[in-house]
Coordinates of C-alpha atoms and ligand atoms in Angstrom, one line a residue:
Chain A
X1 CA 123.4 98.1 118.0
X2 CA 123.9 94.8 119.6
X3 CA 125.9 92.1 117.8
X4 CA 123.9 89.5 115.9
X5 CA 123.9 86.5 118.2
X6 CA 122.9 84.1 115.5
X7 CA 124.1 82.7 112.2
X8 CA 123.4 85.1 109.4
X9 CA 120.0 84.8 107.7
X10 CA 119.7 82.4 104.8
X11 CA 119.6 85.1 102.2
X12 CA 122.6 87.2 103.2
X13 CA 122.4 89.4 100.1
X14 CA 118.7 90.4 100.5
X15 CA 117.8 93.2 102.9
X16 CA 115.8 91.9 105.9
X17 CA 112.0 92.4 105.8
X18 CA 112.0 92.5 109.6
X19 CA 115.0 93.4 111.8
X20 CA 114.7 93.6 115.6
X21 CA 117.5 94.4 118.0
X22 CA 116.9 94.4 121.7
X23 CA 113.2 94.5 121.0
X24 CA 111.3 95.0 124.2
X25 CA 107.6 95.3 125.2
X26 CA 106.6 96.2 128.7
X27 CA 103.1 96.5 130.2
X28 CA 103.7 98.5 133.4
X29 CA 106.3 96.7 135.4
X30 CA 105.8 93.5 133.5
X31 CA 108.2 92.7 130.6
X32 CA 106.3 90.6 128.0
X33 CA 109.2 90.7 125.4
X34 CA 112.7 91.1 126.8
X35 CA 115.3 92.4 124.4
X36 CA 115.0 90.0 121.6
X37 CA 117.0 90.0 118.3
X38 CA 115.9 88.5 115.1
X39 CA 115.9 89.1 111.3
X40 CA 113.4 87.8 108.7
X41 CA 114.6 87.6 105.1
X42 CA 112.4 87.9 102.0
X43 CA 110.8 84.7 100.9
X44 CA 111.4 83.0 104.2
X45 CA 109.0 81.3 106.6
X46 CA 109.9 82.3 110.0
X47 CA 108.4 81.1 113.3
X48 CA 108.1 81.9 116.9
X49 CA 107.6 78.7 118.8
X50 CA 106.8 79.0 122.5
X51 CA 104.2 78.2 125.1
X52 CA 101.3 80.5 126.1
X53 CA 102.5 83.7 127.7
X54 CA 106.0 83.5 126.1
X55 CA 105.4 86.9 124.4
X56 CA 104.6 85.8 120.8
X57 CA 101.5 87.9 120.3
X58 CA 103.1 90.9 121.9
X59 CA 106.0 90.6 119.4
X60 CA 103.6 90.1 116.5
X61 CA 101.6 93.2 117.5
X62 CA 104.7 95.3 117.5
X63 CA 105.7 94.0 114.0
X64 CA 102.1 94.7 112.9
X65 CA 102.5 98.3 114.0
X66 CA 99.5 98.3 116.4
X67 CA 101.6 98.2 119.6
X68 CA 104.4 100.7 120.2
X69 CA 107.7 99.2 121.2
X70 CA 109.0 99.8 124.7
X71 CA 112.7 99.5 123.9
X72 CA 115.3 98.4 121.3
X73 CA 114.9 99.0 117.6
X74 CA 112.5 97.5 115.1
X75 CA 112.4 97.9 111.3
X76 CA 109.7 96.4 109.2
X77 CA 110.1 96.6 105.4
X78 CA 112.9 98.9 106.1
X79 CA 110.7 101.4 107.9
X80 CA 110.2 102.5 111.5
X81 CA 106.8 101.4 112.8
X82 CA 106.6 104.5 115.1
X83 CA 106.9 106.8 112.1
X84 CA 105.5 104.9 109.2
X85 CA 102.9 102.6 110.7
X86 CA 100.3 103.3 108.0
X87 CA 102.7 102.7 105.1
X88 CA 103.9 99.4 106.7
X89 CA 100.4 98.2 107.5
X90 CA 99.4 98.8 103.9
X91 CA 101.9 96.0 102.9
X92 CA 101.1 93.6 105.7
X93 CA 98.6 90.7 105.8
X94 CA 97.6 90.0 109.4
X95 CA 95.9 86.8 110.7
X96 CA 95.2 87.5 114.4
X97 CA 95.2 84.9 117.1
X98 CA 91.5 85.5 117.8
X99 CA 89.2 85.7 114.8
X100 CA 87.9 89.2 114.2
X101 CA 85.9 88.7 111.1
X102 CA 83.0 91.1 110.5
X103 CA 80.1 89.0 111.6
X104 CA 77.5 91.5 110.5
X105 CA 78.6 91.1 106.8
X106 CA 78.7 88.1 104.5
X107 CA 81.8 86.1 103.5
X108 CA 82.3 88.1 100.3
X109 CA 81.5 91.4 101.9
X110 CA 84.2 90.7 104.5
X111 CA 86.7 90.7 101.7
X112 CA 85.3 93.6 99.8
X113 CA 85.1 95.9 102.8
X114 CA 88.6 94.9 103.9
X115 CA 89.8 95.8 100.4
X116 CA 88.2 99.2 100.9
X117 CA 90.2 99.7 104.1
X118 CA 93.3 99.4 101.9
X119 CA 91.7 101.8 99.3
X120 CA 91.2 98.9 96.8
X121 CA 87.8 99.2 95.2
X122 CA 85.5 98.4 92.3
X123 CA 86.4 95.6 89.9
X124 CA 89.9 95.1 91.4
X125 CA 88.4 94.3 94.8
X126 CA 85.8 92.0 93.3
X127 CA 88.3 90.1 91.2
X128 CA 90.7 89.7 94.1
X129 CA 87.9 88.6 96.4
X130 CA 86.7 85.9 94.0
X131 CA 90.3 84.7 93.5
X132 CA 90.9 84.5 97.2
X133 CA 87.6 82.7 97.9
X134 CA 88.7 80.1 95.3
X135 CA 92.2 79.9 96.9
X136 CA 90.8 79.1 100.4
X137 CA 88.0 77.0 98.9
X138 CA 85.2 79.1 100.1
X139 CA 83.7 80.2 96.8
X140 CA 80.5 78.2 97.4
X141 CA 80.0 80.0 100.7
X142 CA 80.5 83.6 99.3
X143 CA 77.0 84.8 100.2
X144 CA 76.9 83.0 103.5
X145 CA 76.8 84.8 106.9
X146 CA 80.1 84.5 108.8
X147 CA 78.7 83.3 112.2
X148 CA 77.5 79.8 111.1
X149 CA 80.9 78.9 109.6
X150 CA 83.0 76.4 111.4
X151 CA 86.2 77.4 113.1
X152 CA 88.3 76.1 110.2
X153 CA 86.3 78.0 107.6
X154 CA 86.5 81.2 109.6
X155 CA 90.2 80.8 109.7
X156 CA 90.4 80.3 106.0
X157 CA 88.3 83.4 105.4
X158 CA 90.6 85.3 107.8
X159 CA 93.6 84.2 105.7
X160 CA 91.9 85.2 102.5
X161 CA 91.2 88.6 104.1
X162 CA 94.8 89.0 105.0
X163 CA 95.8 88.5 101.4
X164 CA 93.4 91.0 99.9
X165 CA 96.1 93.7 99.6
X166 CA 98.7 91.3 98.1
X167 CA 100.9 91.8 101.2
X168 CA 104.7 91.7 101.1
X169 CA 104.7 90.1 104.5
X170 CA 102.1 87.8 106.1
X171 CA 101.8 87.7 109.9
X172 CA 100.0 84.6 111.3
X173 CA 99.4 84.4 115.1
X174 CA 98.7 80.8 116.0
X175 CA 96.9 80.2 112.7
X176 CA 95.6 76.7 113.6
X177 CA 95.1 76.8 117.3
X178 CA 91.8 75.2 118.3
X179 CA 91.2 73.6 115.0
X180 CA 90.6 69.9 114.4
X181 CA 93.3 67.9 112.6
X182 CA 91.6 67.9 109.2
X183 CA 91.1 71.7 109.3
X184 CA 94.7 72.2 110.4
X185 CA 96.0 70.1 107.5
X186 CA 94.0 72.0 105.0
X187 CA 95.3 75.3 106.3
X188 CA 98.9 74.0 106.4
X189 CA 98.5 73.0 102.8
X190 CA 97.2 76.5 101.8
X191 CA 100.0 78.2 103.7
X192 CA 102.5 75.9 102.1
X193 CA 101.1 77.0 98.7
X194 CA 101.7 80.6 99.7
X195 CA 105.2 79.8 100.7
X196 CA 105.9 78.1 97.4
X197 CA 104.7 81.2 95.6
X198 CA 107.4 83.1 97.4
X199 CA 105.4 84.7 100.2
X200 CA 107.2 85.7 103.4
X201 CA 105.4 84.2 106.3
X202 CA 106.0 85.0 110.0
X203 CA 104.0 82.8 112.3
X204 CA 103.7 81.9 115.9
X205 CA 102.7 78.6 117.2
X206 CA 102.9 76.4 120.3
X207 CA 102.6 73.3 118.1
X208 CA 105.9 71.8 117.3
X209 CA 104.5 69.9 114.3
X210 CA 103.2 73.1 112.9
X211 CA 106.6 74.7 113.3
X212 CA 108.3 71.7 111.6
X213 CA 105.8 71.7 108.7
X214 CA 105.9 75.4 107.9
X215 CA 109.0 77.1 109.2
X216 CA 112.3 77.3 107.3
X217 CA 113.7 78.9 110.4
X218 CA 112.4 79.6 113.9
X219 CA 113.2 81.0 117.3
X220 CA 112.1 79.3 120.4
X221 CA 110.6 81.8 122.9
X222 CA 110.2 81.2 126.5
X223 CA 109.3 83.8 129.2
X224 CA 109.8 86.8 127.0
X225 CA 113.2 85.7 125.7
X226 CA 114.6 83.8 122.7
X227 CA 116.3 80.7 123.9
X228 CA 117.3 79.2 120.6
X229 CA 117.3 79.9 116.9
X230 CA 117.7 77.8 113.7
X231 CA 115.9 75.5 111.3
X232 CA 113.9 72.8 112.8
X233 CA 116.5 70.3 111.8
X234 CA 119.4 72.3 113.1
X235 CA 117.7 72.8 116.4
X236 CA 117.1 69.1 116.8
X237 CA 120.6 68.3 115.9
X238 CA 122.1 70.9 118.1
X239 CA 120.1 70.3 121.2
X240 CA 118.9 66.7 121.2
X241 CA 119.7 63.4 119.7
X242 CA 118.3 61.8 116.6
X243 CA 116.0 59.4 118.3
X244 CA 114.1 59.2 121.6
X245 CA 113.2 56.0 123.4
X246 CA 110.1 56.5 125.5
X247 CA 109.6 54.0 128.3
X248 CA 106.5 53.5 130.3
X249 CA 107.3 51.8 133.6
X250 CA 104.7 49.7 135.5
X251 CA 102.6 51.7 137.9
X252 CA 104.3 50.2 140.9
X253 CA 107.7 51.1 139.5
X254 CA 107.6 54.9 139.6
X255 CA 110.5 54.9 142.1
X256 CA 113.5 57.1 141.5
X257 CA 115.6 55.8 138.6
X258 CA 118.1 54.3 141.1
X259 CA 120.9 54.7 138.6
X260 CA 119.2 52.0 136.4
X261 CA 119.9 54.2 133.3
X262 CA 123.3 55.4 134.4
X263 CA 126.5 54.7 132.4
X264 CA 124.8 54.2 129.1
X265 CA 126.8 57.0 127.4
X266 CA 127.7 57.5 124.7
X267 CA 124.7 55.5 123.4
X268 CA 122.3 57.3 125.6
X269 CA 123.2 61.0 125.8
X270 CA 120.6 62.1 128.4
X271 CA 117.8 60.7 130.5
X272 CA 114.7 62.7 131.3
X273 CA 112.2 61.6 133.8
X274 CA 108.6 62.8 133.2
X275 CA 105.6 62.1 135.5
X276 CA 104.4 59.2 133.3
X277 CA 107.4 58.1 131.4
X278 CA 111.2 58.1 131.0
X279 CA 112.8 59.6 127.9
X280 CA 116.2 58.3 126.7
X281 CA 117.8 60.5 124.2
X282 CA 119.9 58.3 122.0
X283 CA 121.5 58.0 118.5
X284 CA 120.1 54.5 118.2
X285 CA 116.8 53.5 119.8
X286 CA 117.0 49.8 119.0
X287 CA 120.4 49.4 120.7
X288 CA 119.2 51.4 123.7
X289 CA 116.2 49.0 124.1
X290 CA 118.6 46.1 124.1
X291 CA 120.9 47.6 126.6
X292 CA 118.1 48.3 129.2
X293 CA 116.7 44.8 128.7
X294 CA 120.1 43.5 129.5
X295 CA 119.9 45.5 132.7
X296 CA 116.6 43.8 133.6
X297 CA 114.4 46.8 133.2
X298 CA 111.0 45.6 132.1
X299 CA 108.9 48.6 130.8
X300 CA 105.2 48.3 130.0
X301 CA 105.9 49.8 126.7
X302 CA 108.9 51.1 124.7
X303 CA 108.5 53.5 121.8
X304 CA 111.2 54.7 119.5
X305 CA 110.5 57.9 117.8
X306 CA 112.3 60.7 116.0
X307 CA 113.3 63.6 118.2
X308 CA 111.1 66.7 117.7
X309 CA 111.1 70.4 118.6
X310 CA 109.1 69.4 121.6
X311 CA 112.2 67.7 122.9
X312 CA 114.3 70.7 122.1
X313 CA 111.9 72.8 124.1
X314 CA 112.0 70.4 127.0
X315 CA 115.8 70.4 126.9
X316 CA 116.1 74.1 126.9
X317 CA 113.4 75.0 129.4
X318 CA 112.8 71.8 131.4
X319 CA 109.1 72.1 130.6
X320 CA 106.8 70.9 127.9
X321 CA 105.3 73.2 125.3
X322 CA 101.6 72.3 125.7
X323 CA 100.7 71.5 129.3
Chain B
X1 CA 92.1 106.5 94.1
X2 CA 91.1 110.2 94.3
X3 CA 92.7 112.7 96.5
X4 CA 89.5 113.0 98.5
X5 CA 89.3 109.2 99.3
X6 CA 92.9 109.1 100.1
X7 CA 92.4 112.0 102.5
X8 CA 89.3 110.4 104.1
X9 CA 90.1 106.9 105.1
X10 CA 87.4 107.3 107.8
X11 CA 84.8 107.2 105.0
X12 CA 85.6 103.5 104.7
X13 CA 84.4 102.9 108.2
X14 CA 81.3 104.9 107.5
X15 CA 80.8 102.8 104.4
X16 CA 81.1 99.6 106.4
X17 CA 78.5 100.8 108.9
X18 CA 76.2 101.7 106.0
X19 CA 76.6 98.2 104.5
X20 CA 75.4 96.8 107.8
X21 CA 72.6 99.4 108.0
X22 CA 71.4 98.4 104.5
X23 CA 70.6 95.1 106.0
X24 CA 69.3 96.1 109.5
X25 CA 67.5 99.4 108.9
X26 CA 64.1 97.7 109.1
X27 CA 64.7 96.7 112.6
X28 CA 65.6 100.3 113.6
X29 CA 62.4 101.8 112.2
X30 CA 60.4 101.3 115.3
X31 CA 62.9 102.7 117.8
X32 CA 64.3 105.4 115.7
X33 CA 61.2 106.7 113.8
X34 CA 58.0 105.4 115.2
X35 CA 58.6 105.6 119.0
X36 CA 59.2 109.4 119.0
X37 CA 56.2 109.9 116.8
X38 CA 54.0 107.8 119.0
X39 CA 55.2 109.7 122.0
X40 CA 54.4 113.0 120.2
X41 CA 50.9 111.8 119.4
X42 CA 50.1 110.3 122.8
X43 CA 51.5 113.2 124.8
X44 CA 51.1 116.1 122.4
X45 CA 47.5 115.3 121.5
X46 CA 46.2 113.1 124.3
X47 CA 47.9 114.7 127.3
X48 CA 48.0 118.0 125.5
X49 CA 44.2 118.3 125.5
X50 CA 44.2 118.2 129.3
X51 CA 47.3 120.4 129.7
X52 CA 45.9 123.1 127.4
X53 CA 42.7 123.2 129.4
X54 CA 44.5 123.5 132.8
X55 CA 47.5 125.7 132.3
X56 CA 46.2 127.4 129.2
X57 CA 48.5 128.0 126.3
X58 CA 50.2 130.8 128.3
X59 CA 52.3 128.2 130.2
X60 CA 54.0 127.2 127.0
X61 CA 54.9 130.5 125.5
X62 CA 51.6 131.0 123.7
X63 CA 51.6 127.7 121.8
X64 CA 49.7 124.5 122.2
X65 CA 51.3 121.7 124.2
X66 CA 51.8 119.7 121.0
X67 CA 53.8 122.6 119.5
X68 CA 55.8 123.0 122.7
X69 CA 56.5 119.3 123.0
X70 CA 57.4 118.4 119.4
X71 CA 60.8 120.2 119.1
X72 CA 61.6 119.1 122.6
X73 CA 61.1 115.5 121.6
X74 CA 63.0 116.0 118.4
X75 CA 66.1 117.1 120.5
X76 CA 65.5 114.4 123.1
X77 CA 65.3 111.7 120.5
X78 CA 68.5 112.9 119.0
X79 CA 70.2 112.5 122.3
X80 CA 68.8 109.0 122.7
X81 CA 69.8 107.9 119.2
X82 CA 73.3 109.3 119.8
X83 CA 73.6 107.6 123.2
X84 CA 72.5 104.3 121.9
X85 CA 74.7 104.3 118.8
X86 CA 77.7 105.5 120.8
X87 CA 77.5 102.8 123.5
X88 CA 76.6 99.2 122.8
X89 CA 77.7 99.1 119.1
X90 CA 81.0 100.8 119.9
X91 CA 81.6 98.4 122.7
X92 CA 80.9 95.6 120.3
X93 CA 83.4 96.8 117.8
X94 CA 86.0 97.3 120.5
X95 CA 85.6 94.0 122.3
X96 CA 82.7 91.7 121.4
X97 CA 83.2 91.6 117.7
X98 CA 86.7 93.1 117.6
X99 CA 86.1 95.0 114.4
X100 CA 88.5 97.8 115.4
X101 CA 91.3 95.3 115.9
X102 CA 90.7 94.2 112.3
X103 CA 90.5 97.7 111.0
X104 CA 93.7 98.9 112.8
X105 CA 95.6 96.1 111.1
X106 CA 95.0 98.0 107.8
X107 CA 96.2 101.6 107.1
X108 CA 93.2 102.9 109.1
X109 CA 94.1 104.8 112.3
X110 CA 92.2 105.4 115.5
X111 CA 91.2 108.9 114.2
X112 CA 89.8 107.3 111.0
X113 CA 87.6 105.0 113.1
X114 CA 86.3 108.0 115.0
X115 CA 85.6 109.9 111.8
X116 CA 83.7 106.9 110.4
X117 CA 81.7 106.3 113.5
X118 CA 80.8 109.9 114.0
X119 CA 79.9 110.1 110.3
X120 CA 77.6 107.2 110.6
X121 CA 76.0 108.5 113.8
X122 CA 75.5 111.8 112.0
X123 CA 73.7 109.9 109.3
X124 CA 71.4 108.3 111.8
X125 CA 70.8 111.6 113.5
X126 CA 70.1 113.4 110.3
X127 CA 67.6 110.8 109.0
X128 CA 65.7 110.5 112.3
X129 CA 65.5 114.3 112.8
X130 CA 64.6 114.7 109.2
X131 CA 61.6 112.4 109.4
X132 CA 60.6 113.9 112.7
X133 CA 60.6 117.3 111.0
X134 CA 58.3 116.1 108.3
X135 CA 55.9 114.9 111.0
X136 CA 56.0 118.3 112.6
X137 CA 55.2 119.9 109.3
X138 CA 52.3 117.5 108.8
X139 CA 50.9 118.5 112.2
X140 CA 51.2 122.2 111.5
X141 CA 53.5 122.7 114.4
X142 CA 56.2 124.6 112.4
X143 CA 55.8 128.4 112.6
X144 CA 59.1 129.8 111.4
X145 CA 60.9 130.0 108.1
X146 CA 64.0 129.1 110.1
X147 CA 62.4 125.9 111.2
X148 CA 64.4 123.6 108.8
X149 CA 67.5 124.6 110.8
X150 CA 66.0 122.6 113.7
X151 CA 67.3 119.5 111.8
X152 CA 71.0 120.5 112.1
X153 CA 70.2 121.7 115.6
X154 CA 69.0 118.3 116.6
X155 CA 72.0 116.7 114.9
X156 CA 74.3 119.0 116.9
X157 CA 72.4 118.0 120.1
X158 CA 73.2 114.4 119.3
X159 CA 76.8 115.3 118.6
X160 CA 77.1 117.0 122.0
X161 CA 76.6 113.5 123.5
X162 CA 78.0 111.1 120.9
X163 CA 81.8 111.6 121.3
X164 CA 81.5 111.9 125.1
X165 CA 79.7 108.5 125.2
X166 CA 82.2 107.0 122.7
X167 CA 84.9 108.1 125.1
X168 CA 83.0 106.5 128.0
X169 CA 82.5 103.3 126.0
X170 CA 86.2 103.0 125.3
X171 CA 86.8 102.7 129.0
X172 CA 84.2 100.0 129.6
X173 CA 85.6 96.4 130.0
X174 CA 83.0 94.5 128.1
X175 CA 80.1 94.2 130.6
X176 CA 77.1 96.4 130.4
X177 CA 76.9 97.7 134.0
X178 CA 78.4 101.0 133.0
X179 CA 76.0 101.5 130.2
X180 CA 73.0 100.6 132.3
X181 CA 74.1 103.2 134.8
X182 CA 74.6 105.7 132.1
X183 CA 71.2 105.2 130.7
X184 CA 69.5 105.0 134.1
X185 CA 71.2 107.9 135.8
X186 CA 72.2 110.3 133.1
X187 CA 70.3 109.8 129.8
X188 CA 66.9 109.1 131.3
X189 CA 66.9 112.0 133.8
X190 CA 68.2 114.4 131.2
X191 CA 65.4 113.2 128.8
X192 CA 62.8 113.9 131.4
X193 CA 64.0 117.1 133.0
X194 CA 65.8 119.2 130.3
X195 CA 62.7 121.0 129.1
X196 CA 61.4 118.6 126.5
X197 CA 58.2 117.8 128.3
X198 CA 57.8 120.9 130.5
X199 CA 59.6 124.3 130.8
X200 CA 62.5 124.0 133.2
X201 CA 61.2 127.1 135.0
X202 CA 59.0 124.5 136.8
X203 CA 62.1 123.0 138.4
X204 CA 63.4 124.2 141.8
X205 CA 66.0 127.0 141.3
X206 CA 69.2 124.9 141.9
X207 CA 68.0 122.3 139.4
X208 CA 67.2 125.0 136.9
X209 CA 70.7 126.2 137.0
X210 CA 72.0 122.7 136.6
X211 CA 69.7 122.1 133.6
X212 CA 71.2 125.2 132.0
X213 CA 74.5 123.5 131.9
X214 CA 73.3 120.3 130.3
X215 CA 73.7 119.7 126.6
X216 CA 70.2 118.5 126.3
X217 CA 68.6 121.7 127.7
X218 CA 70.6 123.8 125.3
X219 CA 69.7 121.5 122.4
X220 CA 66.0 121.6 123.3
X221 CA 66.0 125.4 123.7
X222 CA 67.8 125.8 120.4
X223 CA 65.6 123.4 118.5
X224 CA 62.4 124.8 119.9
X225 CA 63.4 128.4 119.2
X226 CA 64.0 127.5 115.6
X227 CA 60.8 125.6 115.1
X228 CA 58.5 128.1 116.9
X229 CA 60.3 131.2 115.6
X230 CA 61.1 132.4 119.1
X231 CA 64.8 132.1 118.9
X232 CA 66.8 135.2 119.9
X233 CA 70.1 135.3 117.9
X234 CA 72.3 135.7 120.9
X235 CA 70.8 133.0 123.0
X236 CA 70.7 130.7 120.0
X237 CA 74.4 131.3 119.6
X238 CA 75.0 130.7 123.2
X239 CA 73.1 127.3 123.0
X240 CA 75.1 126.4 119.9
X241 CA 78.4 127.3 121.6
X242 CA 77.5 125.1 124.6
X243 CA 76.7 122.2 122.3
X244 CA 79.9 122.7 120.2
X245 CA 81.9 122.8 123.4
X246 CA 80.5 119.5 124.6
X247 CA 81.2 117.9 121.2
X248 CA 84.7 119.2 121.1
X249 CA 85.5 118.0 124.6
X250 CA 84.0 114.6 123.7
X251 CA 86.1 114.4 120.6
X252 CA 89.3 115.0 122.4
X253 CA 88.4 112.5 125.1
X254 CA 87.2 109.9 122.6
X255 CA 90.4 110.1 120.6
X256 CA 92.5 109.7 123.8
X257 CA 90.5 106.9 125.3
X258 CA 90.0 104.9 122.1
X259 CA 93.7 105.3 121.4
X260 CA 94.6 104.0 124.9
X261 CA 92.2 101.1 124.5
X262 CA 93.2 99.9 121.0
X263 CA 96.9 100.7 120.8
X264 CA 98.7 99.2 123.7
Ligands
LIG1 N1 97.8 94.4 127.2 C1 98.5 93.7 128.1 N2 98.6 94.2 129.3 C2 99.2 93.5 130.3 N3 99.8 92.3 130.1 C3 99.8 91.8 128.9 C4 99.1 92.4 127.8 N4 99.2 91.7 126.7 C5 99.9 90.6 127.1 N5 100.3 90.7 128.4 C6 101.1 89.7 129.1 O1 102.3 89.5 128.4 C7 102.7 88.1 128.4 C8 102.9 87.7 127.0 O2 101.6 87.6 126.3 P1 101.5 87.2 124.8 O3 102.4 88.1 124.1 O4 100.1 87.3 124.5 O5 102.1 85.8 124.8 P2 101.8 84.6 123.8 O6 101.2 85.1 122.6 O7 103.1 84.0 123.6 O8 100.9 83.6 124.5 C9 101.5 87.4 129.1 O9 102.0 87.1 130.5 C10 100.4 88.3 129.1 O10 99.6 88.1 130.2
LIG2 MG1 99.5 84.6 121.7

């Protein structure tokens, strides 16, 4: 077994709910997940942050025991997905990337039939369905058809459905992709409630704000590999500075930087030129603004903001998360 | 949780389909029940009047055209019900509605999906064949105490097609071209030329031999023999064996193809 390349998980005493070593997924010659290692501890919110095509869904499907692994080892709830898929799935709640609600049944029927798939029936299923409809604020739509629901409501129903078996581990693949900001915030709030109640969440996202909101710990994935691991704060501290100064230069001033931002260390740690702006990674944005004014640089606008996971991703891969 | 339900997770998939059917059965009445009966009346009585005058009853083994046609239509309709239920709805659950993806995230396995789907198709076959049998009774076509066995014979005829077509559906990539070809070039010719409407002895020799091998011919011959009381035990067993062989082959292929499609 390969050595653990990361700091130990935050609950060193508790057994991992998921443990992956050299986990690999190949489709023919193409490697979608390339020998990744990670552990998820009970009660933790763990994220995979990465752009489209990074291999997040492929990883989630292996954890969900619907896609056989091509290499390495994977243990979920202490069991081997290849041998104990049914037993593992009985304890998982899965929110897939693409909605797959039963559009031929009503909202409540969706929960009741899903309960039946887990061999939960009768009054238990009905009680649980009603509680969950309350929890995701869909009780007034219980008898509605699924199709006319908005994207946000469908997502909420999908989350309710994933909780019908009181899962030990909840897998959410891009839970808010494609939703409007209001719907996203409501979902985040619900997921945060779950987290507070001690649920273990594993989620993927290509939104850094989602990762910052929901993840205790995350790995950054790019091109089938894990490129960094830590809490959002740790990642930012480790890979970028506290603040970022974003400068927009006048349209006729897109020339090479001509050394205009050279020699600002240690105040400015790094300069990144993007197509439409220049980013100065700095411990003190105000001071950096003053220094470039002294040098006679006259940007159209100067914005000081906190560094984010987006900056971490840019730093590690040279690309932005959402293109 | 009883031992039986624990052993039969596929029943959950059947249950799901029945919940949907509870809502949609009215829409299926026309295609599943009325169309075959209208066919029987138009052709059996209307066309039959002319046919009986021309060929005489001798051409149809000593029975009226209506009596000859009715069990043939019963088997033919079973094939059509099976073909329809095993194609578009299965494709929908694989790809358009993604039901199977949702189901496979639970303890259900591919084999449970198949058990549930085939159970539901069995229910559809049984009800349509059952109603058709009552209509035959009403028209005085039934002449054998073994005739009620024509209902399971028609169901078996449907099952000779259903898993094979499910296996085919599992290879389709979400457009309907393959299904259109299937219905145009397989199901429709079989329906017309497998002995439902006229004895296959009317076909040229080579086609007759080909018809012998088709599941529908065997289904029609078995069903007709049971309804009219002309079945020879050995031939009836041979027809049954052919139908069971097609069903078994289909089952193996369906399991393999659906597994490949859903678990990757
Ligand atoms: N079933 C499949 N067959 C072939 N390639 C696949 C399959 N599923 C995913 N891929 C490829 O694997 C890569 C990773 O995909 P995915 O895991 O869906 O990434 P993400 O969820 O991070 O966007 C992509 O290049 C994708 O095209
Ligand atoms: Mg994905």
